[in-house]
Coordinates of C-alpha atoms and ligand atoms in Angstrom, one line a residue:
M25 CA 149.5 -204.5 53.1
T26 CA 152.9 -203.7 53.4
T27 CA 155.0 -205.0 55.3
K28 CA 155.7 -204.2 59.2
Y29 CA 158.7 -205.2 60.3
I30 CA 159.2 -204.8 65.2
F31 CA 162.5 -205.2 65.6
V32 CA 163.0 -207.0 69.6
T33 CA 166.6 -206.4 71.4
G34 CA 167.7 -206.6 75.3
G35 CA 169.1 -204.6 76.8
V36 CA 171.4 -204.9 80.3
V37 CA 171.4 -208.4 80.9
S38 CA 170.9 -212.2 78.9
S39 CA 168.4 -213.6 79.7
L40 CA 165.3 -211.7 80.8
G41 CA 163.1 -213.2 78.4
K42 CA 162.8 -211.7 75.0
G43 CA 161.8 -214.5 73.1
I44 CA 158.7 -214.7 75.4
T45 CA 158.4 -210.8 74.7
A46 CA 158.2 -211.1 71.6
S47 CA 156.3 -214.1 70.9
S48 CA 153.9 -212.4 73.8
L49 CA 153.6 -208.9 70.9
G50 CA 152.8 -211.2 68.5
K51 CA 150.3 -213.1 70.0
L52 CA 148.0 -209.5 70.5
L53 CA 149.3 -209.1 67.2
Q54 CA 147.6 -212.3 65.3
A55 CA 144.6 -212.1 68.1
R56 CA 143.7 -208.4 65.8
G57 CA 143.4 -210.3 62.7
L58 CA 147.1 -210.1 61.3
Q59 CA 148.6 -212.3 59.9
V60 CA 152.5 -211.9 61.9
T61 CA 155.0 -214.0 61.5
M62 CA 158.6 -214.0 63.7
L63 CA 162.3 -214.6 63.0
K64 CA 165.2 -214.9 65.6
C65 CA 169.3 -213.9 64.8
D66 CA 172.0 -215.8 66.6
P67 CA 175.1 -213.1 66.6
Y68 CA 176.7 -216.4 67.0
I69 CA 179.5 -218.6 64.1
N70 CA 178.2 -221.7 64.2
V71 CA 175.8 -222.0 61.6
D72 CA 173.4 -223.6 63.1
P73 CA 172.5 -224.8 66.8
G74 CA 173.0 -228.4 66.0
T75 CA 175.8 -228.9 67.3
M76 CA 176.0 -227.6 70.5
N77 CA 175.6 -228.7 73.7
P78 CA 172.0 -228.2 75.2
F79 CA 174.0 -226.1 78.0
Q80 CA 175.1 -223.6 75.5
H81 CA 172.0 -221.9 74.2
G82 CA 169.7 -224.7 75.7
E83 CA 167.6 -227.5 73.5
V84 CA 167.8 -227.2 69.7
F85 CA 164.3 -226.8 68.1
V86 CA 163.7 -228.5 64.9
T87 CA 161.1 -227.6 62.7
E88 CA 158.6 -228.9 60.2
D89 CA 161.7 -228.4 57.3
G90 CA 164.7 -229.7 59.4
A91 CA 166.0 -227.5 60.3
E92 CA 168.3 -227.3 63.6
T93 CA 166.6 -224.0 65.2
D94 CA 166.5 -221.5 68.3
L95 CA 164.9 -222.8 71.5
D96 CA 162.8 -219.6 71.3
L97 CA 161.5 -220.9 67.8
G98 CA 159.8 -223.2 69.7
H99 CA 157.7 -220.0 71.4
Y100 CA 156.9 -218.7 69.0
E101 CA 154.9 -222.6 67.1
R102 CA 154.1 -222.0 70.3
F103 CA 152.5 -219.0 71.1
L104 CA 151.2 -218.2 67.9
N105 CA 149.6 -222.1 66.8
K106 CA 151.8 -221.8 63.4
E107 CA 154.4 -223.4 62.1
M108 CA 158.3 -221.1 61.5
H109 CA 160.8 -222.0 59.0
A110 CA 164.2 -222.5 58.0
S111 CA 164.2 -219.0 56.6
N112 CA 162.7 -217.9 60.5
N113 CA 165.9 -218.5 62.7
F114 CA 169.6 -217.8 60.7
T115 CA 173.0 -216.6 62.5
A116 CA 175.9 -214.6 61.5
G117 CA 177.9 -218.1 60.5
K118 CA 175.5 -218.9 58.3
V119 CA 175.1 -215.0 57.0
Y120 CA 178.7 -214.7 56.9
Q121 CA 178.9 -218.3 54.5
T122 CA 176.5 -216.7 52.2
V123 CA 178.7 -213.7 51.4
L124 CA 181.9 -215.6 51.7
D125 CA 180.7 -218.6 49.2
R126 CA 179.1 -215.2 47.2
E127 CA 182.0 -213.8 47.7
R128 CA 184.9 -217.1 45.5
R129 CA 182.4 -217.3 43.4
G130 CA 182.9 -213.7 42.2
D131 CA 179.2 -211.7 42.7
F132 CA 181.9 -209.7 44.1
L133 CA 185.1 -209.0 41.7
G134 CA 186.5 -205.9 41.4
T135 CA 185.0 -204.2 45.5
T136 CA 186.7 -204.9 48.6
V137 CA 183.4 -207.6 51.0
Q138 CA 182.2 -205.2 53.4
V139 CA 180.4 -205.9 57.0
I140 CA 178.5 -201.9 55.8
P141 CA 177.4 -202.5 53.2
H142 CA 177.8 -206.5 52.4
I143 CA 177.0 -208.7 55.6
T144 CA 173.9 -205.7 56.4
D145 CA 172.9 -206.3 53.2
E146 CA 173.0 -210.3 53.0
I147 CA 171.0 -209.6 56.4
K148 CA 168.3 -207.2 55.0
N149 CA 168.1 -210.2 52.0
R150 CA 167.2 -212.3 55.2
F151 CA 164.5 -209.6 57.1
R152 CA 162.9 -209.5 54.0
A153 CA 162.6 -213.3 52.7
A154 CA 161.1 -214.3 56.6
A155 CA 159.0 -211.1 56.3
K156 CA 157.9 -212.7 52.7
G157 CA 153.7 -212.5 53.0
A158 CA 153.2 -210.9 56.4
D159 CA 151.5 -208.0 57.5
I160 CA 154.2 -207.8 60.9
A161 CA 157.6 -209.6 61.3
I162 CA 159.1 -209.4 64.6
I163 CA 162.8 -210.1 64.7
E164 CA 164.1 -210.4 67.3
I165 CA 167.7 -210.3 67.4
G166 CA 169.9 -212.6 70.2
G167 CA 172.4 -210.9 72.4
T168 CA 172.5 -208.0 73.8
V169 CA 173.0 -204.2 73.1
G170 CA 176.9 -203.6 73.2
D171 CA 178.5 -207.2 73.1
I172 CA 180.3 -206.6 69.6
E173 CA 178.5 -209.5 67.7
S174 CA 175.9 -208.3 67.3
L175 CA 176.4 -205.0 65.9
P176 CA 176.3 -205.8 62.1
F177 CA 172.7 -207.3 63.1
M178 CA 171.3 -204.0 65.0
E179 CA 173.3 -202.4 62.2
A180 CA 171.0 -203.9 59.3
A181 CA 167.6 -203.3 62.3
R182 CA 168.5 -199.6 61.8
Q183 CA 169.3 -199.6 58.0
M184 CA 165.8 -201.7 57.8
G185 CA 164.0 -198.9 59.2
L186 CA 165.3 -196.0 57.8
E187 CA 164.2 -198.2 54.1
A188 CA 160.3 -199.4 55.8
G189 CA 160.0 -195.6 57.2
R190 CA 158.8 -194.4 60.8
E191 CA 155.2 -196.1 60.1
N192 CA 156.5 -199.5 59.6
S193 CA 159.2 -200.6 61.9
L194 CA 159.7 -199.5 65.2
Y195 CA 161.8 -200.8 68.5
V196 CA 161.0 -202.8 71.5
H197 CA 163.7 -203.1 74.3
V198 CA 163.6 -205.2 77.0
T199 CA 165.8 -204.3 79.7
L200 CA 166.4 -205.2 83.5
I201 CA 165.1 -202.5 86.7
P202 CA 166.5 -204.7 89.3
F203 CA 165.5 -203.7 92.4
I204 CA 168.0 -203.3 94.6
R205 CA 167.5 -205.1 98.5
A206 CA 169.7 -203.2 101.2
S207 CA 168.2 -200.1 99.9
E208 CA 164.9 -201.3 98.9
E209 CA 164.8 -199.0 95.7
L210 CA 164.6 -200.4 92.2
K211 CA 167.1 -198.9 89.8
T212 CA 166.4 -197.4 86.3
K213 CA 169.6 -196.6 85.6
P214 CA 171.2 -199.8 83.7
T215 CA 168.5 -199.5 81.8
Q216 CA 168.9 -195.7 81.3
H217 CA 173.2 -196.1 79.6
S218 CA 171.3 -199.8 77.7
V219 CA 169.0 -197.0 75.3
Q220 CA 172.5 -194.6 75.4
K221 CA 174.0 -197.5 73.9
L222 CA 171.0 -198.2 71.3
R223 CA 170.6 -194.3 70.2
E224 CA 175.1 -194.4 70.0
I225 CA 173.7 -196.8 67.1
G226 CA 171.6 -194.5 65.8
I227 CA 168.3 -196.9 66.9
A228 CA 165.9 -195.1 69.2
P229 CA 163.9 -197.0 71.2
D230 CA 159.9 -196.9 70.9
V231 CA 158.9 -199.3 73.2
L232 CA 160.5 -200.4 76.2
V233 CA 159.6 -204.0 78.1
C234 CA 160.7 -203.6 81.8
R235 CA 161.6 -206.7 83.3
S236 CA 161.4 -206.4 87.0
E237 CA 160.9 -208.1 90.3
K238 CA 159.0 -205.5 92.0
P239 CA 156.2 -203.5 90.7
I240 CA 156.7 -200.3 88.6
D241 CA 154.7 -197.3 89.8
A242 CA 153.2 -194.4 88.1
N243 CA 156.4 -192.5 89.2
M244 CA 159.1 -195.0 88.5
K245 CA 157.6 -195.5 84.6
A246 CA 157.3 -191.5 83.9
K247 CA 161.2 -191.2 85.0
L248 CA 162.5 -194.6 82.7
S249 CA 159.9 -192.1 80.2
M250 CA 162.0 -188.6 80.2
F251 CA 165.4 -190.6 80.7
C252 CA 164.7 -192.3 77.6
S253 CA 162.4 -190.2 75.7
V254 CA 160.0 -193.4 75.1
P255 CA 156.1 -192.1 75.9
K256 CA 154.7 -193.2 79.4
E257 CA 152.1 -195.6 77.7
S258 CA 155.4 -197.1 76.4
V259 CA 156.7 -198.0 79.4
I260 CA 155.2 -201.5 79.8
E261 CA 156.0 -202.9 83.1
A262 CA 156.5 -207.2 82.9
P263 CA 157.4 -208.6 85.9
D264 CA 158.1 -212.4 87.3
V265 CA 154.3 -214.7 86.7
D266 CA 153.5 -218.1 87.4
S267 CA 153.5 -218.9 84.0
I268 CA 154.5 -217.7 80.4
Y269 CA 151.7 -218.0 79.1
E270 CA 150.5 -215.4 81.3
V271 CA 152.4 -212.4 79.5
P272 CA 150.8 -211.3 76.6
M273 CA 147.7 -210.9 79.1
V274 CA 149.4 -208.9 81.4
F275 CA 151.2 -206.8 78.0
H276 CA 146.9 -206.7 76.7
K277 CA 145.6 -205.5 79.8
Q278 CA 148.9 -202.2 79.6
G279 CA 148.0 -201.0 76.7
L280 CA 151.0 -202.6 74.8
D281 CA 148.5 -203.7 72.2
D282 CA 147.1 -200.6 71.2
Q283 CA 150.2 -198.7 71.8
I284 CA 151.7 -200.6 68.8
M285 CA 149.0 -200.3 66.6
M286 CA 148.9 -196.3 66.4
L287 CA 152.9 -196.2 66.3
L288 CA 152.8 -198.5 62.9
R289 CA 149.2 -196.6 62.1
L290 CA 146.9 -200.3 61.8
R291 CA 143.5 -201.1 63.0
T292 CA 141.6 -203.8 62.9
Q293 CA 138.7 -204.9 63.9
S294 CA 138.7 -208.1 66.0
K295 CA 140.6 -208.4 69.5
D296 CA 140.1 -212.2 69.7
L297 CA 141.8 -213.5 73.2
D298 CA 139.5 -215.8 74.3
S299 CA 140.2 -219.9 72.9
W300 CA 144.4 -217.9 75.2
T301 CA 142.2 -216.7 78.0
K302 CA 140.4 -220.4 78.0
V303 CA 144.0 -221.9 78.3
V304 CA 145.8 -219.7 80.6
D305 CA 142.5 -220.8 83.3
R306 CA 142.6 -223.7 83.1
L307 CA 146.3 -223.8 83.4
K308 CA 146.3 -222.2 87.0
H309 CA 143.4 -223.3 88.5
P310 CA 143.9 -227.2 87.7
K311 CA 141.8 -230.0 90.0
R312 CA 144.7 -232.7 90.7
E313 CA 148.1 -232.8 89.9
V314 CA 150.4 -235.4 88.9
V315 CA 154.6 -236.5 89.2
V316 CA 156.1 -237.1 86.6
A317 CA 159.6 -238.6 86.5
M318 CA 162.6 -237.3 83.8
A319 CA 164.9 -239.5 82.9
G320 CA 166.7 -236.9 81.3
K321 CA 171.1 -236.3 81.3
Y322 CA 170.9 -232.6 82.5
T323 CA 169.0 -232.8 85.2
D324 CA 169.2 -228.8 86.8
Y325 CA 169.4 -227.3 82.8
K326 CA 165.8 -227.2 82.5
D327 CA 166.4 -225.4 79.4
A328 CA 168.0 -228.0 77.7
Y329 CA 163.9 -230.6 77.2
K330 CA 161.8 -226.7 77.0
S331 CA 160.0 -229.0 75.0
V332 CA 159.2 -231.3 76.3
N333 CA 158.1 -229.6 79.7
E334 CA 156.4 -227.5 77.7
A335 CA 154.4 -230.4 76.3
L336 CA 153.8 -232.1 79.9
V337 CA 152.6 -228.7 80.4
H338 CA 149.8 -228.6 77.6
G339 CA 149.4 -232.5 78.2
G340 CA 148.1 -231.1 82.2
I341 CA 145.7 -228.5 80.5
A342 CA 144.0 -231.1 78.7
N343 CA 143.8 -233.1 81.5
E344 CA 143.0 -230.6 84.0
A345 CA 146.2 -231.9 85.8
K346 CA 149.3 -229.7 87.0
V347 CA 152.2 -231.6 85.6
K348 CA 155.5 -231.7 88.0
I349 CA 158.7 -232.7 86.5
R350 CA 160.5 -235.0 88.6
F351 CA 164.7 -234.4 87.0
L352 CA 166.2 -237.7 87.6
D353 CA 170.1 -238.4 88.4
T354 CA 170.7 -241.6 86.3
T355 CA 173.7 -241.8 87.6
D356 CA 173.0 -243.1 90.5
P357 CA 173.2 -246.8 91.3
K358 CA 170.1 -246.7 93.3
I359 CA 167.4 -244.9 90.6
G360 CA 164.5 -247.2 91.3
E361 CA 165.1 -244.9 94.9
Q362 CA 163.8 -241.4 93.5
L363 CA 160.5 -242.5 91.8
D364 CA 158.9 -243.1 95.4
G365 CA 155.0 -241.6 94.6
V366 CA 155.9 -240.8 90.1
H367 CA 152.6 -241.5 88.4
G368 CA 154.6 -241.3 85.3
I369 CA 158.7 -241.7 83.8
L370 CA 159.6 -240.0 80.9
V371 CA 163.1 -240.7 78.5
P372 CA 164.0 -237.6 76.8
G373 CA 165.6 -237.9 73.6
G374 CA 169.8 -237.7 73.7
F375 CA 172.9 -238.3 72.8
G376 CA 176.1 -239.6 75.0
D377 CA 176.7 -242.3 76.8
R378 CA 175.9 -240.2 80.2
G379 CA 173.6 -241.8 82.7
I380 CA 172.4 -244.2 80.4
E381 CA 172.4 -248.0 82.4
G382 CA 170.5 -245.5 84.9
K383 CA 167.8 -245.0 81.6
I384 CA 167.7 -248.4 80.5
R385 CA 166.9 -249.1 84.5
V386 CA 164.3 -246.9 85.0
A387 CA 162.6 -248.2 81.8
Q388 CA 162.7 -251.7 83.1
I389 CA 160.6 -250.1 86.5
A390 CA 158.1 -249.1 83.8
R391 CA 157.8 -251.7 82.6
E392 CA 157.4 -254.3 84.9
K393 CA 155.9 -251.9 87.4
K394 CA 153.4 -250.9 85.1
I395 CA 153.6 -247.0 84.9
P396 CA 153.0 -245.1 82.5
Y397 CA 155.7 -244.7 80.2
F398 CA 156.7 -242.4 77.5
G399 CA 160.1 -242.9 75.3
L400 CA 161.3 -239.5 73.1
C401 CA 163.3 -241.1 70.0
L402 CA 166.5 -242.3 73.3
G403 CA 164.2 -243.2 75.1
L404 CA 162.6 -245.6 72.7
Q405 CA 166.1 -246.9 72.0
I406 CA 165.9 -247.5 75.8
A407 CA 163.0 -249.3 75.5
V408 CA 164.5 -251.6 72.8
I409 CA 167.4 -252.4 74.9
E410 CA 165.8 -252.9 77.8
F411 CA 163.2 -255.2 76.3
S412 CA 166.3 -257.0 74.4
R413 CA 168.1 -257.7 77.7
N414 CA 165.3 -258.1 80.1
V415 CA 163.0 -260.3 78.0
L416 CA 164.2 -261.6 75.1
K417 CA 167.4 -262.1 77.3
L418 CA 169.6 -260.8 75.3
A419 CA 172.6 -259.9 77.7
G420 CA 174.4 -256.7 76.4
A421 CA 172.7 -255.0 73.7
H422 CA 173.2 -251.9 72.9
S423 CA 172.9 -249.4 71.1
T424 CA 175.8 -249.3 68.1
E425 CA 175.7 -245.7 69.4
F426 CA 177.1 -247.1 72.7
D427 CA 178.4 -249.8 72.0
Q428 CA 180.5 -251.2 69.1
K429 CA 180.6 -254.2 69.8
T430 CA 178.0 -255.3 71.6
R431 CA 176.4 -258.6 69.7
Y432 CA 173.3 -257.9 70.0
P433 CA 173.5 -254.3 68.1
V434 CA 169.5 -253.9 67.9
I435 CA 170.0 -250.4 67.6
D436 CA 172.2 -249.7 65.3
L437 CA 173.4 -246.4 62.3
L438 CA 171.1 -245.8 59.5
P439 CA 173.4 -247.1 56.5
E440 CA 173.0 -244.3 54.3
Q441 CA 174.3 -242.4 58.1
K442 CA 177.5 -245.3 58.2
T443 CA 179.3 -242.6 55.1
V444 CA 178.1 -239.8 57.2
K445 CA 182.0 -237.2 57.8
D446 CA 180.3 -234.2 58.2
K447 CA 178.0 -233.5 61.4
G448 CA 176.3 -229.8 60.7
A449 CA 173.1 -230.8 59.5
T450 CA 173.5 -234.3 58.9
M451 CA 171.6 -236.2 61.0
R452 CA 167.2 -237.5 60.5
L453 CA 166.6 -234.6 60.1
G454 CA 162.5 -232.9 59.8
T455 CA 159.6 -234.4 58.9
Y456 CA 159.0 -237.7 57.9
E457 CA 155.1 -239.9 57.8
C458 CA 154.1 -242.6 60.3
T459 CA 151.7 -245.0 59.7
L460 CA 150.2 -246.6 63.0
K461 CA 148.4 -250.1 64.1
K462 CA 145.1 -249.5 63.9
G463 CA 144.2 -250.3 67.6
S464 CA 147.3 -249.4 68.5
L465 CA 147.4 -246.4 72.1
S466 CA 148.8 -244.4 69.3
H467 CA 145.9 -244.6 67.2
K468 CA 143.1 -243.8 70.3
A469 CA 145.7 -241.2 70.8
Y470 CA 145.7 -238.9 67.2
G471 CA 142.7 -240.9 65.7
T472 CA 144.1 -241.3 62.3
L473 CA 146.3 -243.8 61.1
Q474 CA 149.0 -241.2 59.0
I475 CA 149.7 -239.4 60.3
S476 CA 153.9 -237.5 60.5
E477 CA 156.0 -236.2 62.8
R478 CA 159.7 -234.2 63.0
H479 CA 163.1 -236.2 63.7
R480 CA 166.6 -235.7 65.0
H481 CA 168.6 -238.6 65.5
R482 CA 170.8 -241.0 63.7
Y483 CA 170.2 -244.4 65.1
E484 CA 167.5 -246.5 64.5
V485 CA 165.4 -250.2 65.7
N486 CA 167.5 -252.7 63.7
N487 CA 165.3 -254.6 61.6
K488 CA 167.1 -257.5 61.9
F489 CA 165.5 -258.0 65.6
R490 CA 162.2 -256.7 65.1
K491 CA 160.7 -260.2 64.7
L492 CA 162.1 -261.3 68.2
L493 CA 161.1 -257.8 69.5
E494 CA 157.8 -258.4 68.0
D495 CA 157.2 -262.0 69.1
A496 CA 158.1 -261.3 72.8
G497 CA 155.2 -258.7 72.3
L498 CA 156.9 -255.3 71.7
S499 CA 153.8 -253.9 70.1
I500 CA 154.8 -252.0 66.2
A501 CA 152.5 -249.3 66.5
G502 CA 153.9 -246.7 64.1
L503 CA 156.1 -247.6 60.7
H504 CA 157.9 -245.0 58.2
A505 CA 156.4 -247.7 55.6
P506 CA 158.9 -246.1 52.4
K507 CA 161.6 -246.8 54.3
N508 CA 160.3 -249.5 56.6
L509 CA 161.6 -248.0 59.6
V510 CA 160.3 -248.7 63.2
E511 CA 158.4 -244.8 64.5
I512 CA 156.4 -246.2 67.3
V513 CA 157.2 -249.6 70.1
E514 CA 153.9 -249.8 72.4
L515 CA 153.4 -252.6 75.5
K516 CA 150.2 -254.9 75.2
D517 CA 149.5 -255.6 79.0
H518 CA 150.6 -252.6 80.5
P519 CA 148.1 -249.0 81.4
W520 CA 150.1 -246.7 78.8
Y521 CA 153.5 -247.2 77.3
V522 CA 154.4 -246.2 74.1
A523 CA 158.2 -245.1 72.3
C524 CA 158.9 -243.1 69.3
Q525 CA 161.0 -242.7 67.6
F526 CA 160.7 -239.2 66.7
H527 CA 160.0 -236.0 69.0
P528 CA 156.1 -235.6 69.3
E529 CA 157.1 -232.3 72.1
F530 CA 158.4 -229.7 69.0
K531 CA 154.4 -230.0 68.0
G532 CA 152.9 -229.9 70.8
R533 CA 150.3 -225.9 71.0
P534 CA 148.9 -224.9 74.5
E535 CA 146.1 -224.8 72.5
A536 CA 146.7 -227.9 70.8
P537 CA 148.4 -229.8 72.8
H538 CA 149.5 -233.1 71.3
P539 CA 147.8 -236.4 71.6
L540 CA 150.3 -238.4 72.9
F541 CA 151.5 -236.2 75.6
R542 CA 147.1 -235.4 76.5
D543 CA 147.2 -239.4 77.0
F544 CA 150.4 -240.2 78.9
V545 CA 149.0 -236.9 81.3
A546 CA 145.9 -238.6 81.1
A547 CA 147.3 -242.5 81.9
M548 CA 148.9 -240.6 84.8
V549 CA 146.0 -238.9 86.1
E550 CA 144.5 -242.5 86.2
R551 CA 147.3 -243.8 88.0
A552 CA 147.2 -240.5 91.1
E553 CA 143.6 -241.5 91.3
S554 CA 143.2 -245.3 91.7
S555 CA 145.9 -245.0 93.7
P556 CA 145.6 -242.3 96.3
S557 CA 148.2 -243.0 98.6
R558 CA 150.5 -242.4 95.5
S559 CA 149.8 -239.0 94.3
A560 CA 148.8 -235.4 95.1
I561 CA 145.5 -234.5 94.9
H562 CA 145.1 -230.8 95.5
A563 CA 142.1 -228.8 96.9
Ligands
LIG611 N1 171.7 -240.4 69.9 C1 170.4 -241.4 69.4 C2 170.6 -240.9 67.8 O1 171.6 -240.1 67.5 C3 168.7 -240.5 70.0 C4 168.7 -239.2 69.9 C5 167.8 -237.9 70.3 O2 167.2 -239.1 71.4 N2 167.4 -237.4 69.8 O3 169.8 -241.9 67.0

């Protein structure tokens, strides 16, 4: 079958949930038995988001093949239950870099290199490469219509429509219908303007997805349809919902998938949303509630830990539990007081030394008070530092990331990292195999001895201290044998204490919760239920 392209653009404001919209659409078409792939274009100049602070664009999502990508790829993987790769995300910077490299090589000798056609051709090549083999490629264009930066991507999307043909391309515009409280009215004007802006570029949207905090009635839909020249059936309402995983159902109930199938002249027999419906059902009817303390750096910016938050939700689904996250202030010297009533402690990945001592303190409390502990990447390094200082009594033990002169560098750079000069894409990235120790908590969770997980870090457990750590009771439950690197540490006399050098959160899916997150939540449930006074059990 020829690949059909669906372009998703955003209007009026950013943060409308274009990624969730695109993923939900992908889920619905996948449920129709189609092979769906997704692509995200980011209009900024950074070659990839790997060098950016999470405050800028949220978490950096890592793919199996080690690409540092936009967090929307996480949504794509979670909704479609399918792996994305380096080719599923690219930035304006990457496009310009490729074109400029070719210019220097002499590929364009004699010509003036221009945005149209050279940049747009490179963008289209990347669209086609990502779409290869798929029935449907959903291409999400970052930014908002009207931005200077996203113009080359919009232009490439317009050209693709022309080349692929009417039946093989479709434009979905995600827009905002603001509610004006004083007059108690929903307003369509910003959407009208945004669609006009799109038309100026030569794109006429086929579908409008309208984000709004109030229901959009038939009159409003008729008005939007008339002013924006989109059939009424293609004006879709996207109200706020409790969980992002409900969005495919919200669209399905309004017939969005039927409409798209019709517009793209597609006909398939299957319509299988059973497993997704089950996920949403379990999510909406938890039998219990647990509270996890998250000892991260970005307390008020949840997108910085997107995949961790979602993996906890999935672990909750597996245990029919609602997992509430309490973000700790790790710079607070009295951090212990923030742990009242929590059923587990999670230390996520991170860079930089802000709040490090607070994280070490909570790891100590988790170990001593036997509170379930889950360390992710930096969370493993913290566990090792804490154990070295307080059990091995190596005063001042540290990671050389935070104290280059420490007497006890229990966490140190890998030898090959010591010569790295460029910061971009040079960490230990992507998937690596790991062998688990028989009988460990990790072995029990995964149910197998050979696993592979994704990485994004420069520092490692220093093998010089390994024997000391092990002899004192910190078990090395996972090892990357080819390079003899510690991947997992566990504590024996503890209900559940697991810390890993990799990032399991990237592989968590609502339809296939990650085994470590599943068991961590199970341990929290056990703690809550064994001492109900500390738990918050919901009727
Ligand atoms: N900063 C640590 C390192 O580079 C941990 C990184 C992380 O948690 N992703 O090794």
